[in-house]
Amino acid sequence: MATSTDTKTNIPDYEYLDVNTNIFHIDAFRSEWLNRLQPSDFSFQEEDQETSDAHFAAEMGISAETMDELKSACSLDSLRCHPEDQPPDPEVVPPDPTLKTLVQRKKKQDHKATLKSSKNRHDLYADELERLTFGTRPEAVTDMIPEGEIILTMNIYYPATFEKFSHVRPHLTLLMTGSHTLAELRDAICCVSDLQVCGEFSNTPDMAPDFISKDHFKSSFFYFEGVFYNDMRYPECQDISITTIEWARDRNFPPYTQAKMEDTRFVDLKVKVGFPYLYCHQGDCEHLVIITDIRLTHKNDCLDKKLYPLLTHKHRVVTTKCAVCHIYIGRWLTTNDQFAPSNPCTFCEKCFRMLHYDTEGEKLGEFQAFPYVDRGAFN
Amino acid sequence: MEPYRAAVTSDCEKLLSRFHETDSVRFQVFSKIWREMNFSQIFYGTVNHQKRAFSRLILDSAYSFFLPPFSFQIRVGGLYLLYSLHQSQTAAPPEQIRLALKDWEDVKKFEKDAMDAQHLDAIYILRQLMLKKAFHFTAMPTHLAFKKLRKKEVPALCEKFIERACRPQEFINNDLLEELSNIHELYGNLKSSVSETSKESSVNLIRQDLIPRLRRTVVDFHNWQHRKGDSEEEEGSGEGASSQQDCSRRAGLIASIKSKAYGEAPEARRSRRHRQVEVDITSSVAGTWKSPAYIRRKIASLRVRTNESLHVSDDMHKGVASASKITHLTSLGFAAEDTPNRLNGGKDRIRVPS
Ligand SMILES: [Zn+2]
Ligand SMILES: [Zn+2]
């Protein structure tokens, strides 16, 4: 008997209430919506009011007079809570509010006013990224996202390497379209471990910056619902999922399969919304990936294909500053460093050189030095 | 934004509660309450970067009132609330109303009910939202990020907004009783025909009083429900009393409409008796399930849907969802008909009945 939890249905419903959905095929979900809607419902054009009203009157079989009466009964003017010539200031909480929301807001603002205000520019521009692309249309028609396309919201979480990050779950949020491939998502994920330089360079600090991880360890995979999607675009790429697959096979786990990241579009995937999946790169840098939303495109969306994947949120992490000047972000990490106040310790480029090398560039004392890219470097 | 959720829900409930007391589905009645409560102000004083987050929160809160298990009247109020909030929000770009695919059927059913009852303002406002592209057609009503709450707060649904269970009355109706007594008789005859000797036997092959008993049980349930409602009304005091009374008065009205079905005795009508002579009993019984009258009342699909909604009962997390489905089953199309306008003859389709 067909039930709402049947895997054959592509109508998403909760698997666990308010947590995640059952599994469904994204393109089939899209078709389910398109089958139910009129093309005008998801069109990027807005039908004009008069035409629409005329259609409505005809459909309902009502006279022009009744239609006018109906329109005035439903007018937005009837929602206005103030005299027309005395517009209020919507930026302030009105005096003596009765709505509980306003009482609470007022209390909070009064409390805030007593504190020393330290406005954070990052908070102020929190959703600026999305606002900037609101309703953007491309210059070339060919870059226009078609009506009825899917938009996905993805959260990519940073590896929880430090205990103190475990409760804030820093992440970045990206918007993707259904026709994007997983490889395009992979290229949009910026992670410091892709920039991390490997090796100890205390004797040859000038040699360090040429050696970037992404150029050397290209292999990576996504994992969604029993399938490992490997990046096989470059000859150096290796199938790094095979170890896991073989390990699982030897232990009688349900079989896992493989596919290519670059050949898989989002609409081809079967997923659960809200469920944690995996992105793994650099061998062991693992990120949780959660698809938090899937929906049809809307006329207010950024409709320029070229601007996707679209970054809408980037968590700020506390940057590790240089131990000497406390101004610049750390570029070097040293260990067993007799000059350092802590072990390990971070220094900016300038302070590192001044403290650890003489004017001839000769290394002073004993220490190991590792080029360091701070997690907050992209803030 | 999360700290505001409770206050926002409470404000929405307050507005809808006042709307509920009017027993009306007119937008003019709704907008009057909106103005009296200065509801547009709910957006005022939100800090710039929080405007969109607040719009999101309040639209999501209002959305739930637009869906079952709430009664048709509350759902009309929920629709008006969504429309008014969407149009009054101070966020730019505006937030849209998230409409989940799984809720689409409920919205279509709602539109049909409103259409059947000719509630032009409700239909018009739903169409206005479509026209203004106020919906995001989504997978789920909210974004989901695998946030498992340690202490799950089960949102208390406002009881009086929910329609009282009436499925027993609807399911065990006169037609069903008639059909049942017919089948019962055929079954009895069949039983006695295979065991000639037992004609005078003391063995009870069938339960003789099945149909009257079934009817009596449903009537008892109906009466018990009625009495329970009355006593609740007496318990109500102070501020909530008037709305409580209002609620039970309306429930009583609905109940009285439904109870008309019990005025007649469930004797099999002569017109149905012809089936007795049919030889192939199994096929004739099967046939009755497909007769147009039964298809119209969707008894077969009801059984399917009952199984659907009971299937998940072992899953604690689905508690609320499955409960809502069961209640949804009970609102088989009468919701649109029990509003005062219909009772007044439905002539006045826009104005408030005075
Ligand atoms: Zn990484
Ligand atoms: Zn420094």
Short mmCIF file of C-alpha atoms in Angstrom, two decimals, chain A residues 44-45 136-147 303-306:
data_model
loop_
_atom_site.label_atom_id
_atom_site.label_comp_id
_atom_site.label_asym_id
_atom_site.label_seq_id
_atom_site.Cartn_x
_atom_site.Cartn_y
_atom_site.Cartn_z
CA PHE A 44 9.41 35.53 -14.23
CA GLN A 45 6.85 37.91 -15.76
CA THR A 136 19.70 40.34 -11.30
CA ARG A 137 19.25 39.69 -15.02
CA PRO A 138 22.20 38.64 -17.20
CA GLU A 139 23.52 40.73 -20.08
CA ALA A 140 23.42 37.82 -22.51
CA VAL A 141 20.13 36.00 -22.98
CA THR A 142 22.00 32.72 -23.05
CA ASP A 143 23.05 33.25 -19.44
CA MET A 144 19.46 33.54 -18.29
CA ILE A 145 18.28 30.85 -15.91
CA PRO A 146 15.16 29.25 -17.44
CA GLU A 147 11.76 29.43 -15.74
CA LEU A 303 18.82 34.93 -12.79
CA ASP A 304 22.32 35.25 -14.18
CA LYS A 305 23.78 31.77 -14.54
CA LYS A 306 27.29 33.14 -14.44
#
